[in-house]
Amino acid sequence: VLKHLRHLNFTNNMGEQVDFDEFGDLVGNYSIINWHLSPEDGSVVFEEVGHYNVYAKKGERLFINENKILWSGFSKEVPFSNCSRDCLPGTRKGIIEGEPTCCFECVDCPDGEYSDETDASACDKCPEDYWSNENHTSCIPKQIEFLSWTEPFGIALTLFAVLGIFLTSFVLGVFTKFRNTPIVKATNRELSYLLLFSLLCCFSSSLFFIGEPQNWTCRLRQPAFGISFVLCISCILVKTNRVLLVFEAKIPTSLHRKWWGLNLQFLLVFLCTFVQIVICVIWLYTAPPSSYRNHELEDEIIFITCHEGSLMALGFLIGYTCLLAAICFFFAFKSRKLPENFNEAKFITFSMLIFFIVWISFIPAYASTYGKFVSAVEVIAILAASFGLLACIFFNKVYIILFKPSRNTIEEVRCSTAAHAFKVAARATLRRSNVSRKRSNSLGGSTGSTPSSSISSKSNHEDPFPLPASAERQRRQQRGCKQKVSFGSGTVTLSLSFEEPQKNAMANRNTKRRNSLEAQNSDDSLMRHRALLPLQ
């Protein structure tokens, strides 16, 4: 039919020419009729409200007089002809079961999706780094979070790290200035410098965990932290073990000094640290850490963190550090009864306890946190362990150097060391005395000597060349010391005085005459060697 309509034209009964165009559409003029209800009888009245002239100019073919239009036969307002309202941007059309397709409900777009048009049939998903706004009409960039330098938490951690660097530098300056004093020499001056340097590295390594993670910071921060702490604990381990072995030796000889010289000490520190370096190199070669944008923790936030690459490597790094700390704790605990000037062992023991508490607490905290708080937890652990080591090992010495200079003397160091040697010898003699008494009792012999009579200290014999009273008091204040040594059921008062070269020959002769200490036991040589140990 369409084929014939294209070529059809005729005149209708009203005398009008009827034509069809090439598309088969009728070419002609139209009157636009509006149905009205008659107010008299309610009948339908056809009212012409416009016309359509196909032969008119384009844009003038349609004419409608809207003032004449009545809706529903009598209303001027256009009625709503659909069963559902239009859906606004941010929503989509949802199907209502049992209703025709023109009937729908408006459903809000879910989070992460948007619609920016009316009556959208579906919502569009936002790109990976974007999220929908509150009205779901558009997408906005996601919030990026990391442990920033500018946030209060990051500023606080940075200040504590800087404080640790300042205090460590201050202690290093004090030890450098008073490097020739007995207390600095007695605590192994060179290893103390290296220990303070490693603490500086520990405090500095915590700063790599603050700021936006980059690939190079992620690969540097864990090795820096691990190597710094191993270097620190290796120094403490070598210091403690050296003093313990020398004091437990029967007679300190040149062999001990040879094997425990500075070269061997630094070699042991290097070997302990080298193991950690090997662990870090293998880690960086096989599974290097890298910066990672985590979209999964929270929908609206991108957490920039460091992907460690291998949790096993991180476990080896921390585990090896804790192993050295455990060995150091063992030697420090074993050395807790050394002389007073060497009693940093008890401070080392306490610092190792702090170290263990910090890192044992770190493991569950590290596993249970996410996002930027992972870095914050590790920074707190590094700072807490570093402050514990610095305070326990060095603050007491700095206090003595600056505020108690009377205790920072050769006599004080020698006196406490000799007292320790005397105590060890007394206990050894007491044990032999008890064994002899038991044997004599078993043989029916006489009872052995009592503890109070088996050991004696003679320092009050007559002096044929007495000094004036004022000179005697000054000599005792400068060169003499008294200590009480308790063992078993008795107490021995130990009086010691030491020789030093003087320009005045008479003073030197009188001083030598008063420097006598007799202990009735076979370990007299042990006391003399150990009394001079801190100055060697």
Coordinates of C-alpha atoms in Angstrom, one line a residue:
V1 CA 0.0 0.0 0.0
L2 CA 2.8 2.4 0.9
K3 CA 4.3 2.0 -2.6
H4 CA 1.1 3.1 -4.2
L5 CA 0.4 5.9 -1.7
R6 CA 3.6 7.7 -2.8
H7 CA 2.2 8.2 -6.3
L8 CA -1.5 8.7 -5.3
N9 CA -3.3 12.0 -5.5
F10 CA -7.0 12.7 -5.7
T11 CA -9.8 15.3 -5.0
N12 CA -12.1 14.4 -2.1
N13 CA -15.8 15.1 -1.7
M14 CA -15.1 18.6 -0.3
G15 CA -13.2 19.5 -3.4
E16 CA -9.8 19.4 -1.7
Q17 CA -6.7 18.1 -3.3
V18 CA -5.3 15.1 -1.4
D19 CA -1.6 14.2 -1.9
F20 CA 1.0 11.9 -0.3
D21 CA 4.6 12.7 0.0
E22 CA 7.5 10.3 -0.6
F23 CA 7.2 8.8 2.9
G24 CA 3.6 8.0 2.4
D25 CA 2.4 10.8 4.7
L26 CA -0.7 12.8 3.9
V27 CA 0.1 16.3 2.7
G28 CA -2.5 18.8 3.7
N29 CA -3.9 21.3 6.2
Y30 CA -5.3 20.3 9.5
S31 CA -7.6 21.9 12.0
I32 CA -6.8 21.3 15.7
I33 CA -10.0 20.5 17.6
N34 CA -10.5 20.5 21.4
W35 CA -13.4 18.7 22.9
H36 CA -15.4 20.8 25.3
L37 CA -18.4 19.9 27.5
S38 CA -21.4 22.1 26.9
P39 CA -22.3 23.9 30.1
E40 CA -26.0 23.7 29.2
D41 CA -26.6 20.0 28.7
G42 CA -23.1 18.5 29.1
S43 CA -22.8 17.5 25.5
V44 CA -19.5 17.4 23.6
V45 CA -18.7 20.6 21.6
F46 CA -15.9 20.6 19.1
E47 CA -13.9 23.8 19.5
E48 CA -11.1 24.7 17.0
V49 CA -8.1 25.9 18.9
G50 CA -5.5 25.9 16.1
H51 CA -4.5 24.6 12.7
Y52 CA -1.6 23.0 10.9
N53 CA -0.7 24.4 7.4
V54 CA 1.7 22.1 5.5
Y55 CA 2.3 24.7 2.8
A56 CA 3.3 27.5 5.2
K57 CA 6.9 28.4 6.0
K58 CA 8.9 26.3 8.3
G59 CA 8.3 27.4 11.8
E60 CA 4.8 28.8 11.0
R61 CA 3.0 25.6 10.1
L62 CA 1.6 24.9 13.6
F63 CA -0.5 27.4 15.5
I64 CA -2.3 26.7 18.8
N65 CA -4.3 29.1 20.9
E66 CA -3.7 27.7 24.4
N67 CA -6.2 30.0 26.0
K68 CA -9.0 28.1 24.3
I69 CA -7.9 24.7 25.5
L70 CA -9.9 23.0 28.2
W71 CA -8.6 19.8 29.8
S72 CA -11.1 17.1 30.8
G73 CA -13.7 19.3 29.1
F74 CA -13.6 22.1 31.7
S75 CA -10.2 22.6 33.4
K76 CA -7.4 25.0 32.3
E77 CA -4.7 23.0 34.2
V78 CA -2.9 20.2 32.4
P79 CA -3.7 16.9 34.1
F80 CA -1.1 14.4 35.1
S81 CA -1.5 11.5 32.7
N82 CA 1.1 9.0 34.0
C83 CA 0.7 6.7 37.0
S84 CA 4.2 7.7 38.3
R85 CA 6.0 11.0 38.7
D86 CA 9.3 11.8 37.0
C87 CA 12.5 10.5 38.8
L88 CA 14.9 13.3 39.7
P89 CA 18.7 13.1 39.2
G90 CA 20.3 10.9 41.8
T91 CA 17.5 8.3 41.4
R92 CA 16.5 5.7 38.9
K93 CA 13.3 4.1 37.8
G94 CA 12.4 0.9 39.5
I95 CA 9.8 -1.7 38.3
I96 CA 6.6 -2.2 40.3
E97 CA 5.4 -5.8 40.1
G98 CA 1.9 -6.2 38.7
E99 CA 1.9 -2.7 37.2
P100 CA 2.4 -1.7 33.5
T101 CA 5.9 -0.5 32.5
C102 CA 4.8 3.1 32.5
C103 CA 4.2 2.8 36.2
F104 CA 7.5 2.8 38.2
E105 CA 9.0 3.9 41.5
C106 CA 12.0 6.2 42.0
V107 CA 14.9 4.4 43.8
D108 CA 18.0 6.3 45.2
C109 CA 21.3 5.4 43.6
P110 CA 23.5 3.3 45.9
D111 CA 26.8 4.7 47.3
G112 CA 29.5 4.9 44.7
E113 CA 26.9 5.3 41.8
Y114 CA 25.2 8.4 40.4
S115 CA 22.7 9.6 37.8
D116 CA 22.7 13.1 36.4
E117 CA 19.5 13.0 34.3
T118 CA 15.7 12.7 34.9
D119 CA 14.0 9.3 34.6
A120 CA 17.3 7.5 34.4
S121 CA 16.7 3.8 34.0
A122 CA 20.0 2.9 35.7
C123 CA 22.8 4.5 37.8
D124 CA 26.3 4.8 36.6
K125 CA 29.3 3.6 38.7
C126 CA 31.9 6.2 39.8
P127 CA 35.6 5.7 38.7
E128 CA 37.9 3.9 41.1
D129 CA 39.4 7.0 42.7
Y130 CA 36.0 8.8 43.0
W131 CA 32.9 8.5 45.1
S132 CA 29.4 9.7 44.8
N133 CA 28.4 13.0 46.5
E134 CA 25.6 13.2 49.1
N135 CA 22.8 13.6 46.5
H136 CA 24.3 10.9 44.1
T137 CA 24.1 13.4 41.2
S138 CA 27.9 13.4 40.5
C139 CA 31.2 11.9 41.5
I140 CA 33.8 13.6 43.7
P141 CA 37.5 12.5 44.4
K142 CA 37.9 10.2 47.3
Q143 CA 39.6 11.5 50.5
I144 CA 43.2 10.4 50.8
E145 CA 44.7 9.5 54.2
F146 CA 48.1 8.8 55.5
L147 CA 50.1 9.7 58.6
S148 CA 50.8 13.3 57.6
W149 CA 53.4 15.8 59.0
T150 CA 50.7 18.4 59.4
E151 CA 48.0 16.5 61.4
P152 CA 48.2 16.7 65.3
F153 CA 49.2 13.1 65.7
G154 CA 52.0 13.3 63.2
I155 CA 53.3 16.6 64.7
A156 CA 53.3 15.0 68.2
L157 CA 55.3 11.9 67.0
T158 CA 57.7 14.2 65.1
L159 CA 58.3 16.3 68.2
F160 CA 59.0 13.2 70.3
A161 CA 61.5 11.9 67.7
V162 CA 63.3 15.3 67.6
L163 CA 63.3 15.3 71.4
G164 CA 65.0 11.9 71.4
I165 CA 67.6 13.1 68.9
F166 CA 68.3 16.1 71.0
L167 CA 68.7 14.2 74.2
T168 CA 70.9 11.6 72.6
S169 CA 73.1 14.3 71.1
F170 CA 73.3 16.0 74.5
V171 CA 74.4 12.8 76.2
L172 CA 77.0 12.2 73.4
G173 CA 78.3 15.7 74.0
V174 CA 78.6 15.1 77.7
F175 CA 80.5 11.9 77.2
T176 CA 82.7 13.5 74.6
K177 CA 83.5 16.4 76.9
F178 CA 84.2 14.2 80.0
R179 CA 85.7 11.4 78.0
N180 CA 88.8 11.1 80.2
T181 CA 86.8 10.8 83.5
P182 CA 86.8 7.4 85.2
I183 CA 83.1 6.7 84.9
V184 CA 83.2 7.2 81.1
K185 CA 86.4 5.0 80.8
A186 CA 85.0 2.3 83.0
T187 CA 81.9 1.9 80.9
N188 CA 83.8 1.3 77.7
R189 CA 84.0 4.7 76.1
E190 CA 84.3 3.7 72.5
L191 CA 81.3 1.3 72.6
S192 CA 79.3 4.0 74.4
Y193 CA 79.9 6.4 71.5
L194 CA 78.8 3.7 69.0
L195 CA 75.8 2.9 71.2
L196 CA 74.7 6.6 71.2
F197 CA 75.2 6.8 67.4
S198 CA 72.9 3.8 67.0
L199 CA 70.3 5.5 69.2
L200 CA 70.5 8.5 67.0
C201 CA 69.8 6.3 64.1
C202 CA 66.8 4.7 65.9
F203 CA 65.2 8.0 66.6
S204 CA 65.8 9.2 63.1
S205 CA 64.4 6.0 61.5
S206 CA 61.0 6.8 63.1
L207 CA 60.7 9.9 60.8
F208 CA 60.6 7.7 57.7
F209 CA 57.2 6.4 58.9
I210 CA 55.7 9.9 58.8
G211 CA 54.5 11.6 55.6
E212 CA 53.1 10.2 52.4
P213 CA 54.5 6.8 51.7
Q214 CA 56.7 6.6 48.6
N215 CA 58.4 3.6 47.1
W216 CA 61.8 4.7 48.4
T217 CA 60.6 5.5 51.9
C218 CA 58.8 2.1 52.1
R219 CA 62.0 0.3 51.1
L220 CA 64.2 2.3 53.5
R221 CA 62.2 2.6 56.7
Q222 CA 62.0 -1.0 57.9
P223 CA 65.7 -1.8 57.1
A224 CA 66.8 1.5 58.8
F225 CA 64.7 0.6 61.9
G226 CA 66.0 -3.0 62.0
I227 CA 69.7 -2.3 61.5
S228 CA 69.7 0.6 64.0
F229 CA 68.2 -1.5 66.8
V230 CA 70.4 -4.4 66.1
L231 CA 73.5 -2.2 66.2
C232 CA 72.3 -0.7 69.5
I233 CA 71.6 -4.0 71.1
S234 CA 74.8 -5.5 69.8
C235 CA 76.8 -2.8 71.5
I236 CA 74.9 -3.4 74.8
L237 CA 75.5 -7.2 74.5
V238 CA 79.2 -6.9 73.9
K239 CA 79.6 -4.4 76.7
T240 CA 77.8 -6.5 79.2
N241 CA 79.4 -9.8 78.1
R242 CA 82.9 -8.3 78.2
V243 CA 82.6 -7.1 81.8
L244 CA 80.9 -10.3 82.9
L245 CA 83.6 -12.6 81.4
V246 CA 86.5 -10.5 82.8
F247 CA 85.0 -10.4 86.3
E248 CA 84.2 -14.1 86.3
A249 CA 87.8 -15.0 85.1
K250 CA 89.9 -16.5 87.9
I251 CA 92.8 -14.1 87.2
P252 CA 92.4 -11.4 84.4
T253 CA 95.4 -12.0 82.2
S254 CA 96.8 -10.4 79.0
L255 CA 95.0 -13.2 77.1
H256 CA 91.6 -11.8 78.2
R257 CA 92.7 -8.3 77.4
K258 CA 93.8 -9.5 74.0
W259 CA 90.6 -11.4 73.2
W260 CA 88.4 -8.7 74.6
G261 CA 90.2 -5.7 73.1
L262 CA 88.5 -3.0 71.1
N263 CA 89.1 -4.7 67.7
L264 CA 87.3 -7.9 68.8
Q265 CA 84.5 -5.9 70.4
F266 CA 83.8 -4.0 67.2
L267 CA 84.2 -7.2 65.2
L268 CA 81.4 -8.8 67.2
V269 CA 79.2 -5.8 66.9
F270 CA 79.8 -5.8 63.1
L271 CA 79.0 -9.6 62.8
C272 CA 75.7 -9.2 64.8
T273 CA 74.7 -6.3 62.6
F274 CA 75.8 -7.9 59.4
V275 CA 73.3 -10.7 59.9
Q276 CA 70.5 -8.1 60.0
I277 CA 71.9 -6.5 56.9
V278 CA 71.8 -9.8 55.1
I279 CA 68.2 -10.3 56.1
C280 CA 67.3 -6.8 54.8
V281 CA 69.2 -7.3 51.5
I282 CA 67.4 -10.6 50.8
W283 CA 64.1 -9.0 51.7
L284 CA 64.6 -6.0 49.3
Y285 CA 65.8 -8.3 46.5
T286 CA 63.0 -10.9 46.7
A287 CA 60.0 -8.9 47.8
P288 CA 60.7 -5.2 48.1
P289 CA 58.1 -3.1 49.9
S290 CA 56.2 -0.5 47.8
S291 CA 53.6 2.2 48.2
Y292 CA 50.0 1.0 48.0
R293 CA 46.7 2.7 47.6
N294 CA 44.1 0.7 49.6
H295 CA 40.5 1.2 48.4
E296 CA 39.1 -1.7 50.3
L297 CA 39.1 -0.6 53.9
E298 CA 36.6 2.3 53.6
D299 CA 34.6 3.2 50.5
E300 CA 35.1 7.0 50.7
I301 CA 38.8 7.0 51.7
I302 CA 41.9 5.9 50.0
F303 CA 44.6 4.8 52.5
I304 CA 48.1 5.2 51.2
T305 CA 50.2 2.7 53.0
C306 CA 53.4 0.6 52.5
H307 CA 52.9 -2.9 51.3
E308 CA 55.7 -4.7 53.2
G309 CA 56.1 -7.3 50.4
S310 CA 56.8 -10.2 52.8
L311 CA 55.4 -10.4 56.3
M312 CA 57.8 -13.3 56.9
A313 CA 60.8 -11.0 56.2
L314 CA 59.4 -8.4 58.6
G315 CA 59.0 -11.2 61.2
F316 CA 62.6 -12.3 60.7
L317 CA 63.8 -8.7 61.1
I318 CA 62.0 -8.2 64.4
G319 CA 62.6 -11.7 65.6
Y320 CA 66.3 -11.5 65.2
T321 CA 66.3 -8.1 67.1
C322 CA 64.3 -9.7 69.9
L323 CA 66.7 -12.7 70.0
L324 CA 69.7 -10.5 70.5
A325 CA 67.7 -8.6 73.2
A326 CA 66.9 -11.8 75.0
I327 CA 70.6 -12.8 75.0
C328 CA 71.5 -9.3 76.2
F329 CA 68.9 -9.6 79.0
F330 CA 70.4 -13.0 80.0
F331 CA 73.9 -11.6 80.4
A332 CA 72.7 -8.4 82.1
F333 CA 70.7 -10.4 84.6
K334 CA 73.7 -12.6 85.3
S335 CA 75.8 -9.5 85.8
R336 CA 73.5 -7.8 88.2
K337 CA 75.8 -8.4 91.2
L338 CA 78.9 -6.7 89.7
P339 CA 80.5 -3.7 91.5
E340 CA 78.5 -0.5 91.8
N341 CA 80.3 1.3 89.0
F342 CA 79.5 -1.6 86.7
N343 CA 75.9 -2.0 87.9
E344 CA 74.6 -0.7 84.7
A345 CA 73.7 -4.3 84.2
K346 CA 70.5 -3.9 86.3
F347 CA 69.7 -0.8 84.2
I348 CA 70.3 -2.8 81.0
T349 CA 68.0 -5.5 82.4
F350 CA 65.3 -3.0 83.0
S351 CA 65.7 -1.5 79.6
M352 CA 65.5 -4.9 78.0
L353 CA 62.3 -5.6 79.9
I354 CA 60.9 -2.3 78.5
F355 CA 62.1 -3.4 75.1
F356 CA 60.3 -6.8 75.3
I357 CA 57.1 -5.2 76.7
V358 CA 57.0 -2.7 73.8
W359 CA 57.6 -5.2 71.0
I360 CA 55.3 -7.9 72.5
S361 CA 52.6 -5.3 72.7
F362 CA 53.4 -4.1 69.2
I363 CA 52.5 -7.5 67.5
P364 CA 48.8 -7.5 68.3
A365 CA 48.5 -3.8 67.9
Y366 CA 50.1 -4.0 64.4
A367 CA 47.8 -6.8 63.4
S368 CA 44.6 -5.2 64.6
T369 CA 45.1 -1.7 63.2
Y370 CA 44.7 -0.5 59.6
G371 CA 45.4 2.5 57.4
K372 CA 47.6 5.3 58.8
F373 CA 47.5 3.9 62.3
V374 CA 49.8 1.0 61.3
S375 CA 52.6 3.5 60.8
A376 CA 51.7 5.3 64.0
V377 CA 51.9 2.1 66.1
E378 CA 55.3 1.3 64.7
V379 CA 56.6 4.8 65.4
I380 CA 55.3 4.7 69.0
A381 CA 57.0 1.3 69.5
I382 CA 60.4 2.6 68.1
L383 CA 60.3 5.8 70.2
A384 CA 59.3 3.9 73.4
A385 CA 62.0 1.3 73.0
S386 CA 64.6 4.0 72.1
F387 CA 63.7 6.2 75.1
G388 CA 63.8 3.2 77.4
L389 CA 67.4 2.3 76.3
L390 CA 68.6 5.9 76.4
A391 CA 67.1 6.6 79.9
C392 CA 68.1 3.4 81.6
I393 CA 71.6 3.2 80.3
F394 CA 72.8 6.8 80.1
F395 CA 70.8 9.1 82.3
N396 CA 72.2 7.8 85.5
K397 CA 75.8 8.3 84.3
V398 CA 75.0 11.8 83.0
Y399 CA 73.5 12.6 86.4
I400 CA 76.7 11.5 88.2
I401 CA 79.0 13.3 85.7
L402 CA 77.1 16.6 86.0
F403 CA 75.7 16.7 89.5
K404 CA 77.8 14.1 91.5
P405 CA 81.4 14.7 90.4
S406 CA 82.6 13.3 93.7
R407 CA 81.5 9.8 92.6
N408 CA 83.3 10.3 89.2
T409 CA 86.8 9.6 90.6
I410 CA 89.4 6.9 90.3
E411 CA 89.2 6.1 94.0
E412 CA 85.4 5.5 93.8
V413 CA 85.8 3.1 90.8
R414 CA 88.7 1.3 92.3
C415 CA 87.1 1.1 95.8
S416 CA 83.9 -0.5 94.5
T417 CA 85.8 -2.9 92.3
A418 CA 88.1 -4.0 95.1
A419 CA 85.1 -4.4 97.4
H420 CA 83.5 -6.8 94.9
A421 CA 86.7 -8.8 94.6
F422 CA 87.1 -8.9 98.4
K423 CA 83.5 -10.1 98.7
V424 CA 84.0 -12.9 96.1
A425 CA 87.2 -14.0 97.9
A426 CA 85.5 -13.9 101.3
R427 CA 82.7 -16.1 100.1
A428 CA 85.1 -18.5 98.5
T429 CA 87.1 -18.7 101.7
L430 CA 83.9 -19.1 103.8
R431 CA 82.8 -22.0 101.6
R432 CA 86.2 -23.7 102.1
S433 CA 86.0 -23.1 105.8
N434 CA 82.6 -24.7 106.0
V435 CA 83.8 -27.7 104.0
S436 CA 86.8 -28.1 106.3
R437 CA 84.6 -27.8 109.4
K438 CA 82.2 -30.4 108.1
R439 CA 85.1 -32.8 107.4
S440 CA 86.6 -32.2 110.9
N441 CA 83.2 -32.8 112.5
S442 CA 82.8 -36.0 110.6
L443 CA 86.3 -37.1 111.9
G444 CA 85.5 -36.0 115.4
G445 CA 87.9 -33.2 115.4
S446 CA 87.6 -29.7 116.7
T447 CA 85.1 -27.2 115.3
G448 CA 86.3 -24.9 112.5
S449 CA 86.6 -21.2 112.8
T450 CA 83.4 -19.1 112.6
P451 CA 82.6 -16.9 109.6
S452 CA 83.4 -13.8 111.6
S453 CA 86.8 -15.0 112.5
S454 CA 87.9 -16.6 109.2
I455 CA 88.1 -13.3 107.3
S456 CA 89.7 -10.1 108.6
S457 CA 90.7 -6.8 107.2
K458 CA 93.7 -5.1 108.9
S459 CA 94.2 -1.5 108.1
N460 CA 94.8 0.0 111.6
H461 CA 98.3 -1.1 112.4
E462 CA 100.7 1.4 114.0
D463 CA 102.3 3.9 111.8
P464 CA 105.8 5.1 112.9
F465 CA 105.4 8.3 110.9
P466 CA 102.0 9.8 111.7
L467 CA 100.7 12.7 109.7
P468 CA 99.1 15.8 111.2
A469 CA 95.4 15.6 111.9
S470 CA 94.4 18.0 109.1
A471 CA 96.6 16.2 106.5
E472 CA 95.3 12.9 107.6
R473 CA 91.6 14.0 107.1
Q474 CA 92.4 15.4 103.7
R475 CA 94.3 12.2 102.7
R476 CA 91.3 10.1 103.7
Q477 CA 88.8 12.4 101.8
Q478 CA 90.9 12.3 98.7
R479 CA 92.3 8.7 98.5
G480 CA 90.6 6.6 101.1
C481 CA 87.2 4.8 101.2
K482 CA 85.4 2.4 103.4
Q483 CA 82.8 -0.1 102.4
K484 CA 81.0 -2.8 104.4
V485 CA 80.8 -6.2 102.8
S486 CA 78.2 -8.6 104.2
F487 CA 78.3 -12.3 103.7
G488 CA 76.8 -15.2 105.6
S489 CA 76.1 -14.0 109.2
G490 CA 78.9 -11.5 109.5
T491 CA 79.9 -8.1 108.2
V492 CA 83.5 -7.0 107.3
T493 CA 84.4 -3.3 107.1
L494 CA 86.8 -2.9 104.2
S495 CA 89.2 0.1 104.3
L496 CA 91.1 0.9 101.1
S497 CA 93.6 3.5 100.0
F498 CA 95.4 3.8 96.7
E499 CA 98.7 5.0 95.5
E500 CA 99.2 7.9 93.0
P501 CA 102.4 9.5 91.9
Q502 CA 103.0 12.8 93.7
K503 CA 105.6 15.5 93.3
N504 CA 106.1 15.6 97.0
A505 CA 108.3 12.6 98.0
M506 CA 107.3 12.8 101.7
A507 CA 103.6 12.6 100.9
N508 CA 104.3 9.7 98.5
R509 CA 106.3 7.8 101.2
N510 CA 103.6 8.4 103.9
T511 CA 100.8 7.4 101.5
K512 CA 102.6 4.2 100.5
R513 CA 103.0 3.4 104.2
R514 CA 99.3 3.5 104.8
N515 CA 98.2 1.6 101.7
S516 CA 97.9 -1.9 103.2
L517 CA 95.1 -4.3 102.9
E518 CA 95.5 -7.9 104.1
A519 CA 92.9 -10.6 103.4
Q520 CA 93.6 -14.0 104.9
N521 CA 92.7 -16.1 101.9
S522 CA 94.3 -17.6 98.8
D523 CA 92.6 -15.1 96.4
D524 CA 94.7 -12.0 97.2
S525 CA 96.0 -11.7 93.7
L526 CA 92.4 -11.8 92.4
M527 CA 91.5 -8.7 94.4
R528 CA 94.5 -6.7 93.2
H529 CA 93.9 -7.5 89.5
R530 CA 90.2 -6.7 89.7
A531 CA 90.8 -3.4 91.6
L532 CA 92.8 -2.1 88.7
L533 CA 90.6 -3.5 86.0
P534 CA 88.5 -0.4 85.2
L535 CA 91.5 1.7 84.5
Q536 CA 93.1 -0.8 82.1

